[in-house]
Amino acid sequence: MLISDIWFDSSESYERLFEPIRGLDQQDRDKSGSSRQQDDITLFMLAAKLRKIRLRLHMSQEEFAEAYRLPLEQLKLWELAQELPSDAQIKHILKIERDPEDAKGIVWG
């Protein structure tokens, strides 16, 4: 079992998962070591979860990005935990996890 399976269970609510970093501006993050640490943990959890979803669907990054209308370069950064998706993108990723076929037709934004 991966740490992401423990910390980023799909049954958890979106708000609970990303609460540590929402509402913090960059100055607050720079001033607070714990906020920075929470950001890093959240990024790594999301990266692991996203990669797990994509691999479960047996898709390359290119196939996944095209099928679900996600920006390929950002997808690569998300999987490397170098960038956090927008709220709309995170919700779309969670929809993909719940219902991959239905999520293909969604235009998020």
PDB file of N, CA and C in Angstrom:
ATOM      1  N   MET A   1       0.844  -1.186   0.000  1.00  0.00           N
ATOM      2  CA  MET A   1       0.000   0.000   0.000  1.00  0.00           C
ATOM      3  C   MET A   1       0.888   1.247   0.000  1.00  0.00           C
ATOM      4  N   LEU A   2       0.539   2.199  -0.813  1.00  0.00           N
ATOM      5  CA  LEU A   2       1.287   3.446  -0.895  1.00  0.00           C
ATOM      6  C   LEU A   2       0.805   4.441   0.147  1.00  0.00           C
ATOM      7  N   ILE A   3       1.677   5.362   0.515  1.00  0.00           N
ATOM      8  CA  ILE A   3       1.285   6.423   1.451  1.00  0.00           C
ATOM      9  C   ILE A   3       0.129   7.227   0.879  1.00  0.00           C
ATOM     10  N   SER A   4       0.087   7.378  -0.441  1.00  0.00           N
ATOM     11  CA  SER A   4      -1.003   8.131  -1.062  1.00  0.00           C
ATOM     12  C   SER A   4      -2.344   7.440  -0.847  1.00  0.00           C
ATOM     13  N   ASP A   5      -2.341   6.112  -0.730  1.00  0.00           N
ATOM     14  CA  ASP A   5      -3.584   5.391  -0.466  1.00  0.00           C
ATOM     15  C   ASP A   5      -4.123   5.717   0.922  1.00  0.00           C
ATOM     16  N   ILE A   6      -3.232   5.989   1.839  1.00  0.00           N
ATOM     17  CA  ILE A   6      -3.634   6.298   3.207  1.00  0.00           C
ATOM     18  C   ILE A   6      -4.069   7.754   3.326  1.00  0.00           C
ATOM     19  N   TRP A   7      -3.275   8.645   2.774  1.00  0.00           N
ATOM     20  CA  TRP A   7      -3.497  10.074   2.961  1.00  0.00           C
ATOM     21  C   TRP A   7      -4.457  10.700   1.967  1.00  0.00           C
ATOM     22  N   PHE A   8      -4.678  10.075   0.845  1.00  0.00           N
ATOM     23  CA  PHE A   8      -5.456  10.713  -0.206  1.00  0.00           C
ATOM     24  C   PHE A   8      -6.530   9.759  -0.689  1.00  0.00           C
ATOM     25  N   ASP A   9      -7.314   9.252   0.227  1.00  0.00           N
ATOM     26  CA  ASP A   9      -8.380   8.337  -0.103  1.00  0.00           C
ATOM     27  C   ASP A   9      -9.486   9.064  -0.848  1.00  0.00           C
ATOM     28  N   SER A  10     -10.038   8.455  -1.883  1.00  0.00           N
ATOM     29  CA  SER A  10     -11.040   9.122  -2.708  1.00  0.00           C
ATOM     30  C   SER A  10     -12.320   9.414  -1.939  1.00  0.00           C
ATOM     31  N   SER A  11     -12.523   8.775  -0.809  1.00  0.00           N
ATOM     32  CA  SER A  11     -13.732   9.039  -0.032  1.00  0.00           C
ATOM     33  C   SER A  11     -13.644  10.351   0.743  1.00  0.00           C
ATOM     34  N   GLU A  12     -12.445  10.901   0.860  1.00  0.00           N
ATOM     35  CA  GLU A  12     -12.294  12.170   1.541  1.00  0.00           C
ATOM     36  C   GLU A  12     -12.826  13.291   0.672  1.00  0.00           C
ATOM     37  N   SER A  13     -13.349  14.310   1.315  1.00  0.00           N
ATOM     38  CA  SER A  13     -13.909  15.408   0.541  1.00  0.00           C
ATOM     39  C   SER A  13     -12.806  16.275  -0.040  1.00  0.00           C
ATOM     40  N   TYR A  14     -13.124  16.890  -1.154  1.00  0.00           N
ATOM     41  CA  TYR A  14     -12.207  17.800  -1.838  1.00  0.00           C
ATOM     42  C   TYR A  14     -11.751  18.904  -0.889  1.00  0.00           C
ATOM     43  N   GLU A  15     -12.704  19.507  -0.182  1.00  0.00           N
ATOM     44  CA  GLU A  15     -12.369  20.621   0.702  1.00  0.00           C
ATOM     45  C   GLU A  15     -11.397  20.194   1.797  1.00  0.00           C
ATOM     46  N   ARG A  16     -11.609  19.023   2.360  1.00  0.00           N
ATOM     47  CA  ARG A  16     -10.738  18.541   3.429  1.00  0.00           C
ATOM     48  C   ARG A  16      -9.323  18.285   2.925  1.00  0.00           C
ATOM     49  N   LEU A  17      -9.207  17.752   1.713  1.00  0.00           N
ATOM     50  CA  LEU A  17      -7.895  17.432   1.176  1.00  0.00           C
ATOM     51  C   LEU A  17      -7.038  18.659   0.940  1.00  0.00           C
ATOM     52  N   PHE A  18      -7.668  19.725   0.463  1.00  0.00           N
ATOM     53  CA  PHE A  18      -6.890  20.878   0.049  1.00  0.00           C
ATOM     54  C   PHE A  18      -7.043  22.078   0.975  1.00  0.00           C
ATOM     55  N   GLU A  19      -7.700  21.870   2.103  1.00  0.00           N
ATOM     56  CA  GLU A  19      -7.872  22.927   3.087  1.00  0.00           C
ATOM     57  C   GLU A  19      -6.554  23.544   3.556  1.00  0.00           C
ATOM     58  N   PRO A  20      -5.493  22.757   3.748  1.00  0.00           N
ATOM     59  CA  PRO A  20      -4.249  23.347   4.256  1.00  0.00           C
ATOM     60  C   PRO A  20      -3.657  24.431   3.368  1.00  0.00           C
ATOM     61  N   ILE A  21      -3.933  24.405   2.063  1.00  0.00           N
ATOM     62  CA  ILE A  21      -3.295  25.394   1.206  1.00  0.00           C
ATOM     63  C   ILE A  21      -4.252  26.427   0.644  1.00  0.00           C
ATOM     64  N   ARG A  22      -5.548  26.187   0.701  1.00  0.00           N
ATOM     65  CA  ARG A  22      -6.501  27.157   0.182  1.00  0.00           C
ATOM     66  C   ARG A  22      -6.563  28.364   1.106  1.00  0.00           C
ATOM     67  N   GLY A  23      -6.655  29.521   0.536  1.00  0.00           N
ATOM     68  CA  GLY A  23      -6.797  30.731   1.323  1.00  0.00           C
ATOM     69  C   GLY A  23      -5.491  31.314   1.822  1.00  0.00           C
ATOM     70  N   LEU A  24      -4.380  30.692   1.515  1.00  0.00           N
ATOM     71  CA  LEU A  24      -3.091  31.233   1.915  1.00  0.00           C
ATOM     72  C   LEU A  24      -2.482  31.974   0.736  1.00  0.00           C
ATOM     73  N   ASP A  25      -2.101  33.194   0.935  1.00  0.00           N
ATOM     74  CA  ASP A  25      -1.424  33.866  -0.171  1.00  0.00           C
ATOM     75  C   ASP A  25       0.069  33.554  -0.100  1.00  0.00           C
ATOM     76  N   GLN A  26       0.793  33.936  -1.107  1.00  0.00           N
ATOM     77  CA  GLN A  26       2.202  33.573  -1.204  1.00  0.00           C
ATOM     78  C   GLN A  26       3.019  34.096  -0.022  1.00  0.00           C
ATOM     79  N   GLN A  27       2.688  35.287   0.470  1.00  0.00           N
ATOM     80  CA  GLN A  27       3.437  35.828   1.613  1.00  0.00           C
ATOM     81  C   GLN A  27       3.252  34.953   2.842  1.00  0.00           C
ATOM     82  N   ASP A  28       2.011  34.504   3.079  1.00  0.00           N
ATOM     83  CA  ASP A  28       1.764  33.625   4.217  1.00  0.00           C
ATOM     84  C   ASP A  28       2.539  32.322   4.078  1.00  0.00           C
ATOM     85  N   ARG A  29       2.587  31.793   2.872  1.00  0.00           N
ATOM     86  CA  ARG A  29       3.315  30.555   2.651  1.00  0.00           C
ATOM     87  C   ARG A  29       4.801  30.751   2.884  1.00  0.00           C
ATOM     88  N   ASP A  30       5.337  31.888   2.434  1.00  0.00           N
ATOM     89  CA  ASP A  30       6.759  32.155   2.625  1.00  0.00           C
ATOM     90  C   ASP A  30       7.114  32.335   4.093  1.00  0.00           C
ATOM     91  N   LYS A  31       6.200  32.906   4.869  1.00  0.00           N
ATOM     92  CA  LYS A  31       6.470  33.178   6.288  1.00  0.00           C
ATOM     93  C   LYS A  31       6.334  31.934   7.157  1.00  0.00           C
ATOM     94  N   SER A  32       5.490  31.009   6.744  1.00  0.00           N
ATOM     95  CA  SER A  32       5.163  29.879   7.594  1.00  0.00           C
ATOM     96  C   SER A  32       5.787  28.585   7.077  1.00  0.00           C
ATOM     97  N   GLY A  33       6.712  28.053   7.836  1.00  0.00           N
ATOM     98  CA  GLY A  33       7.332  26.790   7.458  1.00  0.00           C
ATOM     99  C   GLY A  33       6.331  25.654   7.415  1.00  0.00           C
ATOM    100  N   SER A  34       5.365  25.646   8.362  1.00  0.00           N
ATOM    101  CA  SER A  34       4.381  24.563   8.381  1.00  0.00           C
ATOM    102  C   SER A  34       3.457  24.648   7.177  1.00  0.00           C
ATOM    103  N   SER A  35       3.122  25.849   6.741  1.00  0.00           N
ATOM    104  CA  SER A  35       2.287  25.989   5.545  1.00  0.00           C
ATOM    105  C   SER A  35       3.031  25.473   4.327  1.00  0.00           C
ATOM    106  N   ARG A  36       4.302  25.788   4.244  1.00  0.00           N
ATOM    107  CA  ARG A  36       5.117  25.305   3.125  1.00  0.00           C
ATOM    108  C   ARG A  36       5.172  23.782   3.161  1.00  0.00           C
ATOM    109  N   GLN A  37       5.326  23.219   4.345  1.00  0.00           N
ATOM    110  CA  GLN A  37       5.396  21.768   4.486  1.00  0.00           C
ATOM    111  C   GLN A  37       4.062  21.130   4.093  1.00  0.00           C
ATOM    112  N   GLN A  38       2.949  21.729   4.493  1.00  0.00           N
ATOM    113  CA  GLN A  38       1.638  21.224   4.113  1.00  0.00           C
ATOM    114  C   GLN A  38       1.444  21.292   2.608  1.00  0.00           C
ATOM    115  N   ASP A  39       1.894  22.375   1.994  1.00  0.00           N
ATOM    116  CA  ASP A  39       1.825  22.507   0.540  1.00  0.00           C
ATOM    117  C   ASP A  39       2.556  21.354  -0.125  1.00  0.00           C
ATOM    118  N   ASP A  40       3.765  21.069   0.341  1.00  0.00           N
ATOM    119  CA  ASP A  40       4.575  20.005  -0.249  1.00  0.00           C
ATOM    120  C   ASP A  40       3.894  18.650  -0.098  1.00  0.00           C
ATOM    121  N   ILE A  41       3.340  18.381   1.063  1.00  0.00           N
ATOM    122  CA  ILE A  41       2.653  17.115   1.300  1.00  0.00           C
ATOM    123  C   ILE A  41       1.454  16.988   0.376  1.00  0.00           C
ATOM    124  N   THR A  42       0.675  18.049   0.253  1.00  0.00           N
ATOM    125  CA  THR A  42      -0.503  18.030  -0.612  1.00  0.00           C
ATOM    126  C   THR A  42      -0.104  17.814  -2.063  1.00  0.00           C
ATOM    127  N   LEU A  43       0.943  18.491  -2.510  1.00  0.00           N
ATOM    128  CA  LEU A  43       1.412  18.322  -3.884  1.00  0.00           C
ATOM    129  C   LEU A  43       1.823  16.878  -4.156  1.00  0.00           C
ATOM    130  N   PHE A  44       2.565  16.280  -3.242  1.00  0.00           N
ATOM    131  CA  PHE A  44       3.016  14.909  -3.437  1.00  0.00           C
ATOM    132  C   PHE A  44       1.861  13.916  -3.378  1.00  0.00           C
ATOM    133  N   MET A  45       0.885  14.155  -2.511  1.00  0.00           N
ATOM    134  CA  MET A  45      -0.281  13.282  -2.446  1.00  0.00           C
ATOM    135  C   MET A  45      -1.070  13.351  -3.744  1.00  0.00           C
ATOM    136  N   LEU A  46      -1.278  14.559  -4.242  1.00  0.00           N
ATOM    137  CA  LEU A  46      -2.012  14.717  -5.490  1.00  0.00           C
ATOM    138  C   LEU A  46      -1.247  14.094  -6.661  1.00  0.00           C
ATOM    139  N   ALA A  47       0.050  14.293  -6.699  1.00  0.00           N
ATOM    140  CA  ALA A  47       0.872  13.722  -7.769  1.00  0.00           C
ATOM    141  C   ALA A  47       0.763  12.196  -7.780  1.00  0.00           C
ATOM    142  N   ALA A  48       0.879  11.588  -6.611  1.00  0.00           N
ATOM    143  CA  ALA A  48       0.784  10.128  -6.517  1.00  0.00           C
ATOM    144  C   ALA A  48      -0.601   9.639  -6.918  1.00  0.00           C
ATOM    145  N   LYS A  49      -1.622  10.351  -6.488  1.00  0.00           N
ATOM    146  CA  LYS A  49      -2.996   9.967  -6.803  1.00  0.00           C
ATOM    147  C   LYS A  49      -3.263  10.084  -8.298  1.00  0.00           C
ATOM    148  N   LEU A  50      -2.838  11.163  -8.904  1.00  0.00           N
ATOM    149  CA  LEU A  50      -3.057  11.384 -10.329  1.00  0.00           C
ATOM    150  C   LEU A  50      -2.354  10.311 -11.164  1.00  0.00           C
ATOM    151  N   ARG A  51      -1.118  10.028 -10.831  1.00  0.00           N
ATOM    152  CA  ARG A  51      -0.373   8.994 -11.551  1.00  0.00           C
ATOM    153  C   ARG A  51      -1.046   7.631 -11.382  1.00  0.00           C
ATOM    154  N   LYS A  52      -1.528   7.343 -10.191  1.00  0.00           N
ATOM    155  CA  LYS A  52      -2.207   6.073  -9.922  1.00  0.00           C
ATOM    156  C   LYS A  52      -3.472   5.948 -10.776  1.00  0.00           C
ATOM    157  N   ILE A  53      -4.236   7.023 -10.879  1.00  0.00           N
ATOM    158  CA  ILE A  53      -5.447   7.015 -11.711  1.00  0.00           C
ATOM    159  C   ILE A  53      -5.078   6.741 -13.169  1.00  0.00           C
ATOM    160  N   ARG A  54      -4.090   7.478 -13.661  1.00  0.00           N
ATOM    161  CA  ARG A  54      -3.682   7.347 -15.067  1.00  0.00           C
ATOM    162  C   ARG A  54      -3.185   5.935 -15.371  1.00  0.00           C
ATOM    163  N   LEU A  55      -2.366   5.379 -14.494  1.00  0.00           N
ATOM    164  CA  LEU A  55      -1.837   4.038 -14.712  1.00  0.00           C
ATOM    165  C   LEU A  55      -2.925   2.975 -14.608  1.00  0.00           C
ATOM    166  N   ARG A  56      -3.877   3.183 -13.728  1.00  0.00           N
ATOM    167  CA  ARG A  56      -5.005   2.243 -13.608  1.00  0.00           C
ATOM    168  C   ARG A  56      -5.803   2.188 -14.912  1.00  0.00           C
ATOM    169  N   LEU A  57      -5.851   3.328 -15.618  1.00  0.00           N
ATOM    170  CA  LEU A  57      -6.553   3.394 -16.896  1.00  0.00           C
ATOM    171  C   LEU A  57      -5.678   2.946 -18.075  1.00  0.00           C
ATOM    172  N   HIS A  58      -4.433   2.568 -17.772  1.00  0.00           N
ATOM    173  CA  HIS A  58      -3.483   2.097 -18.789  1.00  0.00           C
ATOM    174  C   HIS A  58      -3.283   3.137 -19.891  1.00  0.00           C
ATOM    175  N   MET A  59      -3.035   4.379 -19.473  1.00  0.00           N
ATOM    176  CA  MET A  59      -2.860   5.469 -20.425  1.00  0.00           C
ATOM    177  C   MET A  59      -1.518   6.145 -20.229  1.00  0.00           C
ATOM    178  N   SER A  60      -0.946   6.591 -21.326  1.00  0.00           N
ATOM    179  CA  SER A  60       0.249   7.438 -21.244  1.00  0.00           C
ATOM    180  C   SER A  60      -0.210   8.838 -20.817  1.00  0.00           C
ATOM    181  N   GLN A  61       0.740   9.680 -20.486  1.00  0.00           N
ATOM    182  CA  GLN A  61       0.382  11.061 -20.145  1.00  0.00           C
ATOM    183  C   GLN A  61      -0.316  11.732 -21.320  1.00  0.00           C
ATOM    184  N   GLU A  62       0.174  11.490 -22.515  1.00  0.00           N
ATOM    185  CA  GLU A  62      -0.404  12.105 -23.708  1.00  0.00           C
ATOM    186  C   GLU A  62      -1.849  11.638 -23.918  1.00  0.00           C
ATOM    187  N   GLU A  63      -2.074  10.341 -23.789  1.00  0.00           N
ATOM    188  CA  GLU A  63      -3.422   9.793 -23.959  1.00  0.00           C
ATOM    189  C   GLU A  63      -4.379  10.326 -22.896  1.00  0.00           C
ATOM    190  N   PHE A  64      -3.903  10.371 -21.663  1.00  0.00           N
ATOM    191  CA  PHE A  64      -4.722  10.854 -20.551  1.00  0.00           C
ATOM    192  C   PHE A  64      -5.096  12.322 -20.748  1.00  0.00           C
ATOM    193  N   ALA A  65      -4.120  13.136 -21.095  1.00  0.00           N
ATOM    194  CA  ALA A  65      -4.363  14.565 -21.303  1.00  0.00           C
ATOM    195  C   ALA A  65      -5.359  14.791 -22.435  1.00  0.00           C
ATOM    196  N   GLU A  66      -5.191  14.058 -23.512  1.00  0.00           N
ATOM    197  CA  GLU A  66      -6.092  14.225 -24.656  1.00  0.00           C
ATOM    198  C   GLU A  66      -7.506  13.736 -24.323  1.00  0.00           C
ATOM    199  N   ALA A  67      -7.606  12.571 -23.705  1.00  0.00           N
ATOM    200  CA  ALA A  67      -8.915  11.985 -23.390  1.00  0.00           C
ATOM    201  C   ALA A  67      -9.724  12.847 -22.433  1.00  0.00           C
ATOM    202  N   TYR A  68      -9.037  13.488 -21.498  1.00  0.00           N
ATOM    203  CA  TYR A  68      -9.742  14.241 -20.456  1.00  0.00           C
ATOM    204  C   TYR A  68      -9.569  15.756 -20.589  1.00  0.00           C
ATOM    205  N   ARG A  69      -9.056  16.172 -21.740  1.00  0.00           N
ATOM    206  CA  ARG A  69      -8.934  17.599 -22.053  1.00  0.00           C
ATOM    207  C   ARG A  69      -8.147  18.366 -20.997  1.00  0.00           C
ATOM    208  N   LEU A  70      -7.034  17.787 -20.612  1.00  0.00           N
ATOM    209  CA  LEU A  70      -6.128  18.423 -19.650  1.00  0.00           C
ATOM    210  C   LEU A  70      -4.878  18.884 -20.395  1.00  0.00           C
ATOM    211  N   PRO A  71      -4.291  19.993 -19.971  1.00  0.00           N
ATOM    212  CA  PRO A  71      -3.059  20.460 -20.623  1.00  0.00           C
ATOM    213  C   PRO A  71      -1.889  19.511 -20.321  1.00  0.00           C
ATOM    214  N   LEU A  72      -1.298  18.964 -21.371  1.00  0.00           N
ATOM    215  CA  LEU A  72      -0.245  17.957 -21.216  1.00  0.00           C
ATOM    216  C   LEU A  72       0.927  18.455 -20.383  1.00  0.00           C
ATOM    217  N   GLU A  73       1.414  19.630 -20.681  1.00  0.00           N
ATOM    218  CA  GLU A  73       2.579  20.134 -19.935  1.00  0.00           C
ATOM    219  C   GLU A  73       2.259  20.317 -18.458  1.00  0.00           C
ATOM    220  N   GLN A  74       1.044  20.760 -18.150  1.00  0.00           N
ATOM    221  CA  GLN A  74       0.664  20.890 -16.741  1.00  0.00           C
ATOM    222  C   GLN A  74       0.509  19.517 -16.094  1.00  0.00           C
ATOM    223  N   LEU A  75      -0.062  18.573 -16.822  1.00  0.00           N
ATOM    224  CA  LEU A  75      -0.192  17.212 -16.293  1.00  0.00           C
ATOM    225  C   LEU A  75       1.167  16.664 -15.881  1.00  0.00           C
ATOM    226  N   LYS A  76       2.158  16.890 -16.716  1.00  0.00           N
ATOM    227  CA  LYS A  76       3.520  16.441 -16.392  1.00  0.00           C
ATOM    228  C   LYS A  76       4.021  17.099 -15.109  1.00  0.00           C
ATOM    229  N   LEU A  77       3.766  18.392 -14.966  1.00  0.00           N
ATOM    230  CA  LEU A  77       4.184  19.102 -13.755  1.00  0.00           C
ATOM    231  C   LEU A  77       3.416  18.617 -12.533  1.00  0.00           C
ATOM    232  N   TRP A  78       2.125  18.344 -12.702  1.00  0.00           N
ATOM    233  CA  TRP A  78       1.321  17.841 -11.584  1.00  0.00           C
ATOM    234  C   TRP A  78       1.856  16.498 -11.106  1.00  0.00           C
ATOM    235  N   GLU A  79       2.187  15.610 -12.031  1.00  0.00           N
ATOM    236  CA  GLU A  79       2.684  14.284 -11.648  1.00  0.00           C
ATOM    237  C   GLU A  79       4.073  14.344 -11.018  1.00  0.00           C
ATOM    238  N   LEU A  80       4.800  15.396 -11.295  1.00  0.00           N
ATOM    239  CA  LEU A  80       6.113  15.594 -10.668  1.00  0.00           C
ATOM    240  C   LEU A  80       6.010  16.399  -9.379  1.00  0.00           C
ATOM    241  N   ALA A  81       4.795  16.752  -8.992  1.00  0.00           N
ATOM    242  CA  ALA A  81       4.528  17.550  -7.790  1.00  0.00           C
ATOM    243  C   ALA A  81       5.221  18.911  -7.860  1.00  0.00           C
ATOM    244  N   GLN A  82       5.246  19.488  -9.042  1.00  0.00           N
ATOM    245  CA  GLN A  82       5.866  20.797  -9.207  1.00  0.00           C
ATOM    246  C   GLN A  82       4.847  21.916  -9.367  1.00  0.00           C
ATOM    247  N   GLU A  83       3.595  21.540  -9.529  1.00  0.00           N
ATOM    248  CA  GLU A  83       2.545  22.543  -9.700  1.00  0.00           C
ATOM    249  C   GLU A  83       1.233  21.955  -9.206  1.00  0.00           C
ATOM    250  N   LEU A  84       0.388  22.809  -8.636  1.00  0.00           N
ATOM    251  CA  LEU A  84      -0.912  22.381  -8.142  1.00  0.00           C
ATOM    252  C   LEU A  84      -1.979  22.771  -9.153  1.00  0.00           C
ATOM    253  N   PRO A  85      -2.844  21.838  -9.544  1.00  0.00           N
ATOM    254  CA  PRO A  85      -3.922  22.178 -10.469  1.00  0.00           C
ATOM    255  C   PRO A  85      -4.887  23.188  -9.843  1.00  0.00           C
ATOM    256  N   SER A  86      -5.647  23.857 -10.698  1.00  0.00           N
ATOM    257  CA  SER A  86      -6.669  24.778 -10.213  1.00  0.00           C
ATOM    258  C   SER A  86      -7.783  23.985  -9.537  1.00  0.00           C
ATOM    259  N   ASP A  87      -8.664  24.682  -8.851  1.00  0.00           N
ATOM    260  CA  ASP A  87      -9.798  24.017  -8.205  1.00  0.00           C
ATOM    261  C   ASP A  87     -10.624  23.237  -9.226  1.00  0.00           C
ATOM    262  N   ALA A  88     -10.910  23.858 -10.373  1.00  0.00           N
ATOM    263  CA  ALA A  88     -11.706  23.194 -11.408  1.00  0.00           C
ATOM    264  C   ALA A  88     -10.995  21.949 -11.931  1.00  0.00           C
ATOM    265  N   GLN A  89      -9.693  22.031 -12.096  1.00  0.00           N
ATOM    266  CA  GLN A  89      -8.928  20.888 -12.588  1.00  0.00           C
ATOM    267  C   GLN A  89      -8.906  19.755 -11.558  1.00  0.00           C
ATOM    268  N   ILE A  90      -8.783  20.093 -10.285  1.00  0.00           N
ATOM    269  CA  ILE A  90      -8.797  19.076  -9.230  1.00  0.00           C
ATOM    270  C   ILE A  90     -10.149  18.371  -9.208  1.00  0.00           C
ATOM    271  N   LYS A  91     -11.222  19.127  -9.314  1.00  0.00           N
ATOM    272  CA  LYS A  91     -12.554  18.520  -9.333  1.00  0.00           C
ATOM    273  C   LYS A  91     -12.704  17.601 -10.541  1.00  0.00           C
ATOM    274  N   HIS A  92     -12.161  18.016 -11.665  1.00  0.00           N
ATOM    275  CA  HIS A  92     -12.211  17.191 -12.875  1.00  0.00           C
ATOM    276  C   HIS A  92     -11.412  15.896 -12.671  1.00  0.00           C
ATOM    277  N   ILE A  93     -10.265  15.981 -12.052  1.00  0.00           N
ATOM    278  CA  ILE A  93      -9.443  14.795 -11.767  1.00  0.00           C
ATOM    279  C   ILE A  93     -10.200  13.836 -10.853  1.00  0.00           C
ATOM    280  N   LEU A  94     -10.871  14.357  -9.846  1.00  0.00           N
ATOM    281  CA  LEU A  94     -11.650  13.512  -8.939  1.00  0.00           C
ATOM    282  C   LEU A  94     -12.822  12.865  -9.667  1.00  0.00           C
ATOM    283  N   LYS A  95     -13.412  13.578 -10.620  1.00  0.00           N
ATOM    284  CA  LYS A  95     -14.486  13.017 -11.447  1.00  0.00           C
ATOM    285  C   LYS A  95     -13.933  11.878 -12.310  1.00  0.00           C
ATOM    286  N   ILE A  96     -12.745  12.073 -12.863  1.00  0.00           N
ATOM    287  CA  ILE A  96     -12.106  11.029 -13.663  1.00  0.00           C
ATOM    288  C   ILE A  96     -11.932   9.764 -12.823  1.00  0.00           C
ATOM    289  N   GLU A  97     -11.507   9.952 -11.597  1.00  0.00           N
ATOM    290  CA  GLU A  97     -11.306   8.793 -10.722  1.00  0.00           C
ATOM    291  C   GLU A  97     -12.624   8.063 -10.472  1.00  0.00           C
ATOM    292  N   ARG A  98     -13.689   8.809 -10.220  1.00  0.00           N
ATOM    293  CA  ARG A  98     -14.987   8.201  -9.917  1.00  0.00           C
ATOM    294  C   ARG A  98     -15.634   7.537 -11.136  1.00  0.00           C
ATOM    295  N   ASP A  99     -15.570   8.212 -12.279  1.00  0.00           N
ATOM    296  CA  ASP A  99     -16.263   7.721 -13.471  1.00  0.00           C
ATOM    297  C   ASP A  99     -15.479   8.108 -14.722  1.00  0.00           C
ATOM    298  N   PRO A 100     -14.456   7.335 -15.049  1.00  0.00           N
ATOM    299  CA  PRO A 100     -13.572   7.696 -16.159  1.00  0.00           C
ATOM    300  C   PRO A 100     -14.277   7.889 -17.494  1.00  0.00           C
ATOM    301  N   GLU A 101     -15.241   7.045 -17.808  1.00  0.00           N
ATOM    302  CA  GLU A 101     -15.928   7.163 -19.096  1.00  0.00           C
ATOM    303  C   GLU A 101     -16.764   8.430 -19.171  1.00  0.00           C
ATOM    304  N   ASP A 102     -17.501   8.717 -18.133  1.00  0.00           N
ATOM    305  CA  ASP A 102     -18.349   9.912 -18.110  1.00  0.00           C
ATOM    306  C   ASP A 102     -17.509  11.183 -18.123  1.00  0.00           C
ATOM    307  N   ALA A 103     -16.356  11.136 -17.498  1.00  0.00           N
ATOM    308  CA  ALA A 103     -15.496  12.332 -17.403  1.00  0.00           C
ATOM    309  C   ALA A 103     -14.902  12.727 -18.750  1.00  0.00           C
ATOM    310  N   LYS A 104     -14.868  11.817 -19.694  1.00  0.00           N
ATOM    311  CA  LYS A 104     -14.301  12.135 -21.007  1.00  0.00           C
ATOM    312  C   LYS A 104     -15.092  13.205 -21.726  1.00  0.00           C
ATOM    313  N   GLY A 105     -16.364  13.307 -21.475  1.00  0.00           N
ATOM    314  CA  GLY A 105     -17.189  14.290 -22.164  1.00  0.00           C
ATOM    315  C   GLY A 105     -17.281  15.632 -21.471  1.00  0.00           C
ATOM    316  N   ILE A 106     -16.661  15.762 -20.330  1.00  0.00           N
ATOM    317  CA  ILE A 106     -16.781  16.990 -19.553  1.00  0.00           C
ATOM    318  C   ILE A 106     -15.841  18.058 -20.061  1.00  0.00           C
ATOM    319  N   VAL A 107     -16.372  19.235 -20.220  1.00  0.00           N
ATOM    320  CA  VAL A 107     -15.534  20.406 -20.510  1.00  0.00           C
ATOM    321  C   VAL A 107     -15.480  21.183 -19.209  1.00  0.00           C
ATOM    322  N   TRP A 108     -14.323  21.193 -18.577  1.00  0.00           N
ATOM    323  CA  TRP A 108     -14.163  21.874 -17.297  1.00  0.00           C
ATOM    324  C   TRP A 108     -13.709  23.291 -17.545  1.00  0.00           C
ATOM    325  N   GLY A 109     -13.790  24.081 -16.520  1.00  0.00           N
ATOM    326  CA  GLY A 109     -13.287  25.403 -16.765  1.00  0.00           C
ATOM    327  C   GLY A 109     -13.466  26.330 -15.670  1.00  0.00           C
TER     328      GLY A 109
END
